[in-house]
C-alpha cells in the first residue's frame, strides 16, 4: 500500500492570478526541497466555473454574447501562460490549450444551436476550468524544478451519472488511484471537482467539490494529512464579508466541521470530512497569504469551542404550513410533509413547529418551490 505524506488543495482564489500561482509554486518548492511526498489538487482559476456557467446559459438562451464570454475565457488562460512562461517555452502549452478551446467552442456552438445545455453537457463544459488550470500549473511547476505530472482526475475518479453532483464509486476509484500512484511516482497535479462515469462521460462532484477530490485521494492513499490553502487564516466563526470581528477556530472535531460545512459555512465542502474521518486523517485549513499563521486543525479529537459560529444564508424562503381548519399538526401530517420535501429534493435549513403550524426555511430554488407548493 502506498503511503503518501500529504494532499494539498488550493482553491480558485489561490490561483486567480499569475502572481498568485508564482506564490503557490514557492510554497510547493519548499515542500519539494524538504523531500516531502505530496500530491496537489487545484480548482479552476478563481471565477472561471461561474464564467463557464454564464457562457453556457447565454448560449442556451440564444444570446450571441456567449462568444464574447468564450473569447475572454480563452484570453484569460492564454494571458496567464504568456505571463508565466518565456516565449520559447510557451509554444506547446498554447497549442494544447488552443486544441482544448476549439473543443469547448464547438460544444458551446452546439448549445447555442439546440438552445439547451443539459446537465451532462454542463459537466463537460465545466471540466474545462479545472483541466486548464491544472494543465498550466503543472507545466509551470515543472519549469520551476518540481517533478510534476498533470493528472486529469477523470482517469481515476469514477462516479455514477448523476451529472452536477455525481456519487463516487469508491471501489473502482480506490483501485484506480492506487494503481496510478504506484506507477507514477512524480508529484501529481490533480484536477479537483471533475470525474467520469464508467462509460467515460465527464461528471462533476458538486460546486466546491475540489475539497472532496482531495479527501478522496487522501483516503485512498492513507495520507498523513490534508491541507486546504485558503485566502482566510483558517476556519473562522463567521464569514468576514458579513462580520467584522470574526475569530479563528484553532481546532474543530470532524463532527463539528461536518455540521458547519453542511449548514453553509463555505470554508469546506460538506462531503470532505467523511473520507477523512473514516481514516482519521487530520485536515489543516490555512492561509496561502499568511503562511506563518497556524490555521485550523480538524481532527477526531473532541473540542470545546466557547465561541458560537454564525452562518449567513441568503435568499431564503419561509414556508408555513397549517390546516385550513386550524387542527393540530400531528406526526401523520409531518411525515407526509417530509415525504414531499424529499420527493422534491428540498433541504430544510431550519424548522419549527407549533400546535397548529409547521414552518420551514429553505433555499429559494426558483423552480422547485412552486412545484412543491
Ligand atoms: N471550480 C469548482 C467550483 O467553483 C470546484 C471547486 O472550486 O472546488 O465550484
mmCIF file of C-alpha atoms and ligand atoms in Angstrom:
data_model
loop_
_atom_site.group_PDB
_atom_site.id
_atom_site.type_symbol
_atom_site.label_atom_id
_atom_site.label_comp_id
_atom_site.label_asym_id
_atom_site.label_seq_id
_atom_site.Cartn_x
_atom_site.Cartn_y
_atom_site.Cartn_z
ATOM 1 C CA UNK A 1 0.000 0.000 0.000
ATOM 2 C CA UNK A 2 1.244 3.480 -0.905
ATOM 3 C CA UNK A 3 1.905 5.866 1.932
ATOM 4 C CA UNK A 4 1.617 9.373 0.648
ATOM 5 C CA UNK A 5 2.607 12.069 3.055
ATOM 6 C CA UNK A 6 0.281 14.948 2.304
ATOM 7 C CA UNK A 7 -2.507 16.041 -0.031
ATOM 8 C CA UNK A 8 -2.501 19.790 -0.632
ATOM 9 C CA UNK A 9 -5.516 21.555 -2.092
ATOM 10 C CA UNK A 10 -5.572 25.077 -3.498
ATOM 11 C CA UNK A 11 -8.878 26.739 -4.330
ATOM 12 C CA UNK A 12 -9.722 29.156 -7.118
ATOM 13 C CA UNK A 13 -8.705 32.338 -5.309
ATOM 14 C CA UNK A 14 -5.196 30.999 -4.665
ATOM 15 C CA UNK A 15 -4.631 30.669 -8.418
ATOM 16 C CA UNK A 16 -6.819 33.544 -9.599
ATOM 17 C CA UNK A 17 -3.850 35.499 -10.984
ATOM 18 C CA UNK A 18 -0.412 34.515 -12.337
ATOM 19 C CA UNK A 19 1.349 36.282 -9.379
ATOM 20 C CA UNK A 20 -0.586 34.055 -7.027
ATOM 21 C CA UNK A 21 0.389 30.946 -8.985
ATOM 22 C CA UNK A 22 4.027 32.032 -8.574
ATOM 23 C CA UNK A 23 3.478 32.380 -4.809
ATOM 24 C CA UNK A 24 1.891 28.921 -4.594
ATOM 25 C CA UNK A 25 4.805 27.480 -6.597
ATOM 26 C CA UNK A 26 7.149 28.862 -3.921
ATOM 27 C CA UNK A 27 5.165 27.109 -1.194
ATOM 28 C CA UNK A 28 5.345 23.863 -3.175
ATOM 29 C CA UNK A 29 9.061 24.268 -3.866
ATOM 30 C CA UNK A 30 9.654 24.358 -0.106
ATOM 31 C CA UNK A 31 7.820 21.047 0.287
ATOM 32 C CA UNK A 32 9.741 19.599 -2.628
ATOM 33 C CA UNK A 33 13.149 20.733 -1.372
ATOM 34 C CA UNK A 34 12.428 19.213 2.033
ATOM 35 C CA UNK A 35 11.932 15.935 0.198
ATOM 36 C CA UNK A 36 8.319 15.634 1.312
ATOM 37 C CA UNK A 37 5.909 13.373 -0.531
ATOM 38 C CA UNK A 38 2.751 15.144 -1.612
ATOM 39 C CA UNK A 39 0.006 15.376 -4.228
ATOM 40 C CA UNK A 40 -1.732 18.608 -5.155
ATOM 41 C CA UNK A 41 -5.317 19.363 -6.159
ATOM 42 C CA UNK A 42 -6.153 22.662 -7.839
ATOM 43 C CA UNK A 43 -9.522 24.232 -8.594
ATOM 44 C CA UNK A 44 -10.186 26.247 -11.730
ATOM 45 C CA UNK A 45 -8.771 29.803 -11.739
ATOM 46 C CA UNK A 46 -10.945 31.965 -9.463
ATOM 47 C CA UNK A 47 -14.324 32.793 -11.003
ATOM 48 C CA UNK A 48 -13.843 30.542 -14.048
ATOM 49 C CA UNK A 49 -16.533 27.984 -13.159
ATOM 50 C CA UNK A 50 -19.122 30.752 -12.730
ATOM 51 C CA UNK A 51 -17.969 32.204 -16.011
ATOM 52 C CA UNK A 52 -18.366 28.879 -17.815
ATOM 53 C CA UNK A 53 -21.907 28.660 -16.432
ATOM 54 C CA UNK A 54 -22.584 32.185 -17.633
ATOM 55 C CA UNK A 55 -21.348 31.488 -21.158
ATOM 56 C CA UNK A 56 -23.331 28.255 -21.478
ATOM 57 C CA UNK A 57 -26.501 29.933 -20.201
ATOM 58 C CA UNK A 58 -26.011 32.707 -22.741
ATOM 59 C CA UNK A 59 -25.558 30.115 -25.497
ATOM 60 C CA UNK A 60 -28.612 28.162 -24.326
ATOM 61 C CA UNK A 61 -30.655 31.382 -24.365
ATOM 62 C CA UNK A 62 -29.616 32.025 -27.930
ATOM 63 C CA UNK A 63 -27.518 35.069 -26.992
ATOM 64 C CA UNK A 64 -24.595 35.588 -29.322
ATOM 65 C CA UNK A 65 -22.677 37.210 -26.455
ATOM 66 C CA UNK A 66 -21.678 33.669 -25.444
ATOM 67 C CA UNK A 67 -18.886 34.044 -27.988
ATOM 68 C CA UNK A 68 -17.533 37.174 -26.249
ATOM 69 C CA UNK A 69 -17.557 35.293 -22.956
ATOM 70 C CA UNK A 70 -15.776 32.386 -24.588
ATOM 71 C CA UNK A 71 -13.148 34.738 -26.027
ATOM 72 C CA UNK A 72 -12.455 36.302 -22.613
ATOM 73 C CA UNK A 73 -12.250 32.839 -21.038
ATOM 74 C CA UNK A 74 -9.753 31.801 -23.680
ATOM 75 C CA UNK A 75 -7.781 35.057 -23.402
ATOM 76 C CA UNK A 76 -7.554 34.801 -19.622
ATOM 77 C CA UNK A 77 -5.813 31.416 -19.874
ATOM 78 C CA UNK A 78 -3.583 32.430 -22.767
ATOM 79 C CA UNK A 79 -2.573 35.621 -20.908
ATOM 80 C CA UNK A 80 -1.654 33.529 -17.862
ATOM 81 C CA UNK A 81 0.577 31.302 -19.998
ATOM 82 C CA UNK A 82 2.205 34.390 -21.526
ATOM 83 C CA UNK A 83 2.886 35.765 -18.069
ATOM 84 C CA UNK A 84 4.198 32.535 -16.559
ATOM 85 C CA UNK A 85 6.462 31.368 -19.386
ATOM 86 C CA UNK A 86 9.086 32.944 -21.591
ATOM 87 C CA UNK A 87 8.381 32.868 -25.303
ATOM 88 C CA UNK A 88 10.451 29.802 -26.121
ATOM 89 C CA UNK A 89 8.590 27.700 -23.528
ATOM 90 C CA UNK A 90 5.065 28.651 -24.498
ATOM 91 C CA UNK A 91 4.510 27.066 -27.896
ATOM 92 C CA UNK A 92 3.418 23.532 -26.927
ATOM 93 C CA UNK A 93 1.332 24.719 -23.992
ATOM 94 C CA UNK A 94 -0.526 27.260 -26.112
ATOM 95 C CA UNK A 95 -1.064 24.726 -28.866
ATOM 96 C CA UNK A 96 -2.670 22.233 -26.498
ATOM 97 C CA UNK A 97 -4.787 24.986 -24.915
ATOM 98 C CA UNK A 98 -5.951 26.055 -28.353
ATOM 99 C CA UNK A 99 -6.981 22.496 -29.214
ATOM 100 C CA UNK A 100 -8.944 22.286 -25.976
ATOM 101 C CA UNK A 101 -10.555 25.658 -26.500
ATOM 102 C CA UNK A 102 -11.617 24.645 -30.002
ATOM 103 C CA UNK A 103 -13.473 21.682 -28.492
ATOM 104 C CA UNK A 104 -15.173 23.977 -25.967
ATOM 105 C CA UNK A 105 -16.118 26.439 -28.699
ATOM 106 C CA UNK A 106 -17.698 23.649 -30.746
ATOM 107 C CA UNK A 107 -19.596 22.454 -27.688
ATOM 108 C CA UNK A 108 -20.954 25.938 -26.996
ATOM 109 C CA UNK A 109 -21.957 26.296 -30.604
ATOM 110 C CA UNK A 110 -23.991 23.098 -30.212
ATOM 111 C CA UNK A 111 -25.645 24.500 -27.072
ATOM 112 C CA UNK A 112 -26.423 27.708 -28.969
ATOM 113 C CA UNK A 113 -27.953 25.798 -31.889
ATOM 114 C CA UNK A 114 -30.146 23.462 -29.843
ATOM 115 C CA UNK A 115 -30.835 26.154 -27.211
ATOM 116 C CA UNK A 116 -30.219 23.706 -24.439
ATOM 117 C CA UNK A 117 -27.393 22.958 -22.000
ATOM 118 C CA UNK A 118 -28.223 19.609 -20.426
ATOM 119 C CA UNK A 119 -26.624 18.679 -17.056
ATOM 120 C CA UNK A 120 -24.451 16.215 -18.973
ATOM 121 C CA UNK A 121 -23.196 18.918 -21.352
ATOM 122 C CA UNK A 122 -22.720 21.329 -18.439
ATOM 123 C CA UNK A 123 -20.415 18.930 -16.621
ATOM 124 C CA UNK A 124 -18.292 18.612 -19.728
ATOM 125 C CA UNK A 125 -18.238 22.397 -20.189
ATOM 126 C CA UNK A 126 -17.293 22.992 -16.525
ATOM 127 C CA UNK A 127 -14.454 20.475 -16.710
ATOM 128 C CA UNK A 128 -12.507 22.916 -18.908
ATOM 129 C CA UNK A 129 -11.933 25.150 -15.863
ATOM 130 C CA UNK A 130 -10.047 22.593 -13.766
ATOM 131 C CA UNK A 131 -8.375 20.998 -16.789
ATOM 132 C CA UNK A 132 -6.960 24.320 -17.954
ATOM 133 C CA UNK A 133 -5.710 25.444 -14.547
ATOM 134 C CA UNK A 134 -4.053 22.137 -13.624
ATOM 135 C CA UNK A 135 -2.540 21.754 -17.073
ATOM 136 C CA UNK A 136 -0.976 25.229 -16.995
ATOM 137 C CA UNK A 137 0.151 24.989 -13.372
ATOM 138 C CA UNK A 138 1.729 21.550 -13.801
ATOM 139 C CA UNK A 139 3.819 22.926 -16.666
ATOM 140 C CA UNK A 140 4.814 25.899 -14.564
ATOM 141 C CA UNK A 141 5.839 23.715 -11.628
ATOM 142 C CA UNK A 142 7.990 21.597 -13.913
ATOM 143 C CA UNK A 143 9.669 24.737 -15.184
ATOM 144 C CA UNK A 144 10.302 25.660 -11.550
ATOM 145 C CA UNK A 145 12.114 22.389 -10.979
ATOM 146 C CA UNK A 146 9.373 20.237 -9.445
ATOM 147 C CA UNK A 147 8.911 16.789 -10.942
ATOM 148 C CA UNK A 148 5.201 17.424 -11.530
ATOM 149 C CA UNK A 149 2.756 15.416 -13.627
ATOM 150 C CA UNK A 150 -0.685 16.576 -14.801
ATOM 151 C CA UNK A 151 -3.361 14.132 -13.675
ATOM 152 C CA UNK A 152 -6.823 14.532 -15.177
ATOM 153 C CA UNK A 153 -8.942 13.090 -12.347
ATOM 154 C CA UNK A 154 -11.382 11.665 -14.894
ATOM 155 C CA UNK A 155 -8.818 8.904 -15.373
ATOM 156 C CA UNK A 156 -9.078 7.691 -11.799
ATOM 157 C CA UNK A 157 -12.193 9.012 -10.039
ATOM 158 C CA UNK A 158 -15.228 7.078 -11.243
ATOM 159 C CA UNK A 159 -18.810 8.068 -10.478
ATOM 160 C CA UNK A 160 -22.426 7.361 -11.330
ATOM 161 C CA UNK A 161 -24.131 9.512 -13.958
ATOM 162 C CA UNK A 162 -25.797 11.991 -11.613
ATOM 163 C CA UNK A 163 -24.417 14.958 -13.542
ATOM 164 C CA UNK A 164 -23.792 18.018 -11.407
ATOM 165 C CA UNK A 165 -23.428 16.086 -8.155
ATOM 166 C CA UNK A 166 -22.122 12.661 -9.105
ATOM 167 C CA UNK A 167 -21.585 9.969 -6.479
ATOM 168 C CA UNK A 168 -18.126 8.424 -6.349
ATOM 169 C CA UNK A 169 -17.843 4.678 -6.953
ATOM 170 C CA UNK A 170 -15.390 4.059 -4.147
ATOM 171 C CA UNK A 171 -14.245 0.562 -5.073
ATOM 172 C CA UNK A 172 -13.268 1.346 -8.665
ATOM 173 C CA UNK A 173 -11.817 4.699 -7.657
ATOM 174 C CA UNK A 174 -9.768 3.071 -4.909
ATOM 175 C CA UNK A 175 -8.154 0.591 -7.308
ATOM 176 C CA UNK A 176 -7.566 3.225 -9.996
ATOM 177 C CA UNK A 177 -5.872 5.686 -7.653
ATOM 178 C CA UNK A 178 -3.721 3.010 -6.027
ATOM 179 C CA UNK A 179 -2.605 1.733 -9.384
ATOM 180 C CA UNK A 180 -1.980 5.159 -10.876
ATOM 181 C CA UNK A 181 0.045 6.431 -7.950
ATOM 182 C CA UNK A 182 2.071 3.229 -7.762
ATOM 183 C CA UNK A 183 3.074 3.601 -11.420
ATOM 184 C CA UNK A 184 3.570 7.385 -11.366
ATOM 185 C CA UNK A 185 5.949 8.453 -8.624
ATOM 186 C CA UNK A 186 6.003 12.110 -9.777
ATOM 187 C CA UNK A 187 4.154 14.845 -7.859
ATOM 188 C CA UNK A 188 0.617 14.515 -9.189
ATOM 189 C CA UNK A 189 -1.126 17.787 -10.010
ATOM 190 C CA UNK A 190 -4.715 16.652 -9.967
ATOM 191 C CA UNK A 191 -7.847 18.328 -11.289
ATOM 192 C CA UNK A 192 -10.326 18.877 -8.483
ATOM 193 C CA UNK A 193 -14.104 18.703 -8.916
ATOM 194 C CA UNK A 194 -14.209 16.560 -12.065
ATOM 195 C CA UNK A 195 -14.538 12.817 -12.534
ATOM 196 C CA UNK A 196 -16.018 10.452 -15.079
ATOM 197 C CA UNK A 197 -18.689 7.790 -15.294
ATOM 198 C CA UNK A 198 -17.834 4.176 -16.079
ATOM 199 C CA UNK A 199 -18.612 4.812 -19.742
ATOM 200 C CA UNK A 200 -16.176 7.743 -19.762
ATOM 201 C CA UNK A 201 -18.624 10.665 -19.653
ATOM 202 C CA UNK A 202 -17.378 13.692 -17.734
ATOM 203 C CA UNK A 203 -19.099 14.278 -14.389
ATOM 204 C CA UNK A 204 -18.633 16.797 -11.573
ATOM 205 C CA UNK A 205 -18.806 16.308 -7.818
ATOM 206 C CA UNK A 206 -20.887 19.395 -6.953
ATOM 207 C CA UNK A 207 -19.844 23.037 -6.652
ATOM 208 C CA UNK A 208 -16.786 23.474 -4.497
ATOM 209 C CA UNK A 209 -16.078 19.760 -4.982
ATOM 210 C CA UNK A 210 -12.271 20.056 -5.238
ATOM 211 C CA UNK A 211 -12.030 19.730 -1.451
ATOM 212 C CA UNK A 212 -13.795 16.408 -1.803
ATOM 213 C CA UNK A 213 -11.358 15.317 -4.535
ATOM 214 C CA UNK A 214 -8.506 15.982 -2.090
ATOM 215 C CA UNK A 215 -10.286 13.993 0.623
ATOM 216 C CA UNK A 216 -10.884 11.019 -1.702
ATOM 217 C CA UNK A 217 -7.210 10.962 -2.731
ATOM 218 C CA UNK A 218 -6.124 11.206 0.906
ATOM 219 C CA UNK A 219 -8.433 8.386 1.956
ATOM 220 C CA UNK A 220 -7.220 6.004 -0.753
ATOM 221 C CA UNK A 221 -3.566 6.894 -0.277
ATOM 222 C CA UNK A 222 -3.708 6.814 3.528
ATOM 223 C CA UNK A 223 -2.352 10.328 3.626
ATOM 224 C CA UNK A 224 -0.839 11.682 6.772
ATOM 225 C CA UNK A 225 -2.693 14.972 6.372
ATOM 226 C CA UNK A 226 -4.780 17.108 4.007
ATOM 227 C CA UNK A 227 -4.011 20.813 3.810
ATOM 228 C CA UNK A 228 -6.563 23.160 2.283
ATOM 229 C CA UNK A 229 -4.963 26.514 1.486
ATOM 230 C CA UNK A 230 -7.354 29.473 1.591
ATOM 231 C CA UNK A 231 -7.320 33.238 1.451
ATOM 232 C CA UNK A 232 -8.501 33.370 5.087
ATOM 233 C CA UNK A 233 -6.454 32.369 8.142
ATOM 234 C CA UNK A 234 -8.377 29.154 8.744
ATOM 235 C CA UNK A 235 -11.929 28.297 9.790
ATOM 236 C CA UNK A 236 -13.463 31.430 11.265
ATOM 237 C CA UNK A 237 -16.560 31.534 13.442
ATOM 238 C CA UNK A 238 -18.306 33.697 10.812
ATOM 239 C CA UNK A 239 -17.879 34.934 7.266
ATOM 240 C CA UNK A 240 -15.622 38.033 7.347
ATOM 241 C CA UNK A 241 -17.591 39.510 4.445
ATOM 242 C CA UNK A 242 -20.538 39.943 6.806
ATOM 243 C CA UNK A 243 -18.914 40.225 10.254
ATOM 244 C CA UNK A 244 -16.044 42.489 11.224
ATOM 245 C CA UNK A 245 -14.996 40.776 14.474
ATOM 246 C CA UNK A 246 -14.563 37.153 13.400
ATOM 247 C CA UNK A 247 -12.486 34.742 15.464
ATOM 248 C CA UNK A 248 -10.253 31.946 14.236
ATOM 249 C CA UNK A 249 -11.249 28.480 15.439
ATOM 250 C CA UNK A 250 -7.938 26.718 16.162
ATOM 251 C CA UNK A 251 -9.263 23.193 16.414
ATOM 252 C CA UNK A 252 -12.509 21.528 15.399
ATOM 253 C CA UNK A 253 -13.742 17.971 15.685
ATOM 254 C CA UNK A 254 -14.757 16.183 12.485
ATOM 255 C CA UNK A 255 -18.352 16.183 13.724
ATOM 256 C CA UNK A 256 -18.455 19.936 14.344
ATOM 257 C CA UNK A 257 -16.788 20.555 10.978
ATOM 258 C CA UNK A 258 -19.463 18.483 9.218
ATOM 259 C CA UNK A 259 -22.200 20.471 10.971
ATOM 260 C CA UNK A 260 -20.649 23.788 9.993
ATOM 261 C CA UNK A 261 -19.998 22.755 6.397
ATOM 262 C CA UNK A 262 -23.430 21.170 5.952
ATOM 263 C CA UNK A 263 -25.203 24.285 7.177
ATOM 264 C CA UNK A 264 -23.318 26.507 4.799
ATOM 265 C CA UNK A 265 -20.002 27.665 6.287
ATOM 266 C CA UNK A 266 -18.364 27.957 2.893
ATOM 267 C CA UNK A 267 -14.869 27.197 4.098
ATOM 268 C CA UNK A 268 -15.003 23.475 3.237
ATOM 269 C CA UNK A 269 -17.203 21.356 1.033
ATOM 270 C CA UNK A 270 -19.579 19.303 3.249
ATOM 271 C CA UNK A 271 -18.624 15.942 1.689
ATOM 272 C CA UNK A 272 -14.932 16.449 2.500
ATOM 273 C CA UNK A 273 -14.971 15.349 6.110
ATOM 274 C CA UNK A 274 -16.397 11.848 5.840
ATOM 275 C CA UNK A 275 -13.499 10.217 3.892
ATOM 276 C CA UNK A 276 -11.024 11.854 6.274
ATOM 277 C CA UNK A 277 -12.918 10.883 9.415
ATOM 278 C CA UNK A 278 -13.034 7.278 8.228
ATOM 279 C CA UNK A 279 -9.224 7.084 8.159
ATOM 280 C CA UNK A 280 -8.647 9.630 10.959
ATOM 281 C CA UNK A 281 -6.705 11.889 8.581
ATOM 282 C CA UNK A 282 -6.406 15.407 10.015
ATOM 283 C CA UNK A 283 -7.441 18.347 7.865
ATOM 284 C CA UNK A 284 -5.442 21.536 8.181
ATOM 285 C CA UNK A 285 -7.068 24.720 6.851
ATOM 286 C CA UNK A 286 -4.508 27.500 6.474
ATOM 287 C CA UNK A 287 -3.781 30.689 4.612
ATOM 288 C CA UNK A 288 -1.643 30.951 1.486
ATOM 289 C CA UNK A 289 -1.416 34.682 2.172
ATOM 290 C CA UNK A 290 -0.180 34.368 5.760
ATOM 291 C CA UNK A 291 1.890 31.203 5.688
ATOM 292 C CA UNK A 292 3.203 31.847 9.196
ATOM 293 C CA UNK A 293 -0.273 31.614 10.723
ATOM 294 C CA UNK A 294 -1.123 28.266 12.240
ATOM 295 C CA UNK A 295 -4.663 27.913 10.811
ATOM 296 C CA UNK A 296 -7.286 25.399 11.942
ATOM 297 C CA UNK A 297 -6.821 21.692 12.586
ATOM 298 C CA UNK A 298 -9.848 19.453 12.098
ATOM 299 C CA UNK A 299 -9.371 16.021 13.621
ATOM 300 C CA UNK A 300 -11.018 13.282 15.645
ATOM 301 C CA UNK A 301 -10.370 14.962 18.979
ATOM 302 C CA UNK A 302 -13.406 16.495 20.592
ATOM 303 C CA UNK A 303 -13.190 20.203 21.201
ATOM 304 C CA UNK A 304 -14.691 22.694 23.479
ATOM 305 C CA UNK A 305 -15.256 25.828 21.450
ATOM 306 C CA UNK A 306 -16.769 28.534 23.579
ATOM 307 C CA UNK A 307 -17.415 30.906 20.680
ATOM 308 C CA UNK A 308 -20.664 30.421 18.786
ATOM 309 C CA UNK A 309 -20.433 30.234 14.988
ATOM 310 C CA UNK A 310 -22.641 32.277 12.684
ATOM 311 C CA UNK A 311 -23.727 31.229 9.213
ATOM 312 C CA UNK A 312 -25.412 33.690 6.897
ATOM 313 C CA UNK A 313 -27.677 32.147 4.316
ATOM 314 C CA UNK A 314 -29.017 34.480 1.721
ATOM 315 C CA UNK A 315 -32.070 34.108 -0.436
ATOM 316 C CA UNK A 316 -34.152 32.012 1.939
ATOM 317 C CA UNK A 317 -37.857 31.230 1.729
ATOM 318 C CA UNK A 318 -40.077 30.728 4.756
ATOM 319 C CA UNK A 319 -42.891 28.266 4.173
ATOM 320 C CA UNK A 320 -45.565 27.960 6.854
ATOM 321 C CA UNK A 321 -47.933 25.031 6.628
ATOM 322 C CA UNK A 322 -51.157 24.768 8.591
ATOM 323 C CA UNK A 323 -54.514 23.118 8.312
ATOM 324 C CA UNK A 324 -57.298 25.354 6.970
ATOM 325 C CA UNK A 325 -59.465 24.440 9.956
ATOM 326 C CA UNK A 326 -56.582 25.066 12.333
ATOM 327 C CA UNK A 327 -56.500 21.484 13.536
ATOM 328 C CA UNK A 328 -53.314 20.258 15.230
ATOM 329 C CA UNK A 329 -50.262 19.392 13.176
ATOM 330 C CA UNK A 330 -49.520 15.826 14.201
ATOM 331 C CA UNK A 331 -46.900 13.237 13.233
ATOM 332 C CA UNK A 332 -49.001 11.913 10.396
ATOM 333 C CA UNK A 333 -49.015 15.346 8.729
ATOM 334 C CA UNK A 334 -45.314 15.811 9.397
ATOM 335 C CA UNK A 335 -44.462 12.518 7.799
ATOM 336 C CA UNK A 336 -46.450 13.493 4.700
ATOM 337 C CA UNK A 337 -44.731 16.893 4.542
ATOM 338 C CA UNK A 338 -41.256 15.326 4.877
ATOM 339 C CA UNK A 339 -42.075 12.841 2.159
ATOM 340 C CA UNK A 340 -42.993 15.703 -0.194
ATOM 341 C CA UNK A 341 -39.807 17.596 0.661
ATOM 342 C CA UNK A 342 -37.754 14.520 -0.035
ATOM 343 C CA UNK A 343 -39.565 13.875 -3.330
ATOM 344 C CA UNK A 344 -38.813 17.417 -4.472
ATOM 345 C CA UNK A 345 -35.237 17.179 -3.226
ATOM 346 C CA UNK A 346 -35.622 20.227 -0.983
ATOM 347 C CA UNK A 347 -33.346 20.513 2.037
ATOM 348 C CA UNK A 348 -34.608 22.116 5.236
ATOM 349 C CA UNK A 349 -32.266 24.705 6.749
ATOM 350 C CA UNK A 350 -34.399 25.473 9.797
ATOM 351 C CA UNK A 351 -37.725 24.186 11.076
ATOM 352 C CA UNK A 352 -40.151 24.966 13.854
ATOM 353 C CA UNK A 353 -43.500 23.563 14.781
ATOM 354 C CA UNK A 354 -46.309 24.819 16.941
ATOM 355 C CA UNK A 355 -49.628 23.174 17.740
ATOM 356 C CA UNK A 356 -51.266 24.309 14.530
ATOM 357 C CA UNK A 357 -48.467 25.126 12.131
ATOM 358 C CA UNK A 358 -45.181 23.832 10.815
ATOM 359 C CA UNK A 359 -42.640 26.264 9.363
ATOM 360 C CA UNK A 360 -39.524 25.611 7.368
ATOM 361 C CA UNK A 361 -36.796 27.763 5.938
ATOM 362 C CA UNK A 362 -35.337 26.527 2.661
ATOM 363 C CA UNK A 363 -33.097 27.816 -0.140
ATOM 364 C CA UNK A 364 -35.019 29.758 -2.747
ATOM 365 C CA UNK A 365 -34.983 27.333 -5.670
ATOM 366 C CA UNK A 366 -36.931 29.152 -8.335
ATOM 367 C CA UNK A 367 -38.352 26.015 -9.929
ATOM 368 C CA UNK A 368 -38.596 23.525 -7.048
ATOM 369 C CA UNK A 369 -40.590 25.677 -4.586
ATOM 370 C CA UNK A 370 -43.557 26.438 -6.874
ATOM 371 C CA UNK A 371 -43.734 22.732 -7.727
ATOM 372 C CA UNK A 372 -43.749 21.781 -4.050
ATOM 373 C CA UNK A 373 -46.451 24.313 -3.231
HETATM 374 N N1 LIG B 1 -14.305 25.094 -9.640
HETATM 375 C C1 LIG B 1 -15.395 24.442 -8.953
HETATM 376 C C2 LIG B 1 -16.327 25.486 -8.359
HETATM 377 O O1 LIG B 1 -16.070 26.673 -8.482
HETATM 378 C C3 LIG B 1 -14.933 23.450 -7.929
HETATM 379 C C4 LIG B 1 -14.066 23.997 -6.824
HETATM 380 O O2 LIG B 1 -13.578 25.117 -6.918
HETATM 381 O O3 LIG B 1 -13.895 23.286 -5.835
HETATM 382 O O4 LIG B 1 -17.306 25.100 -7.798
#
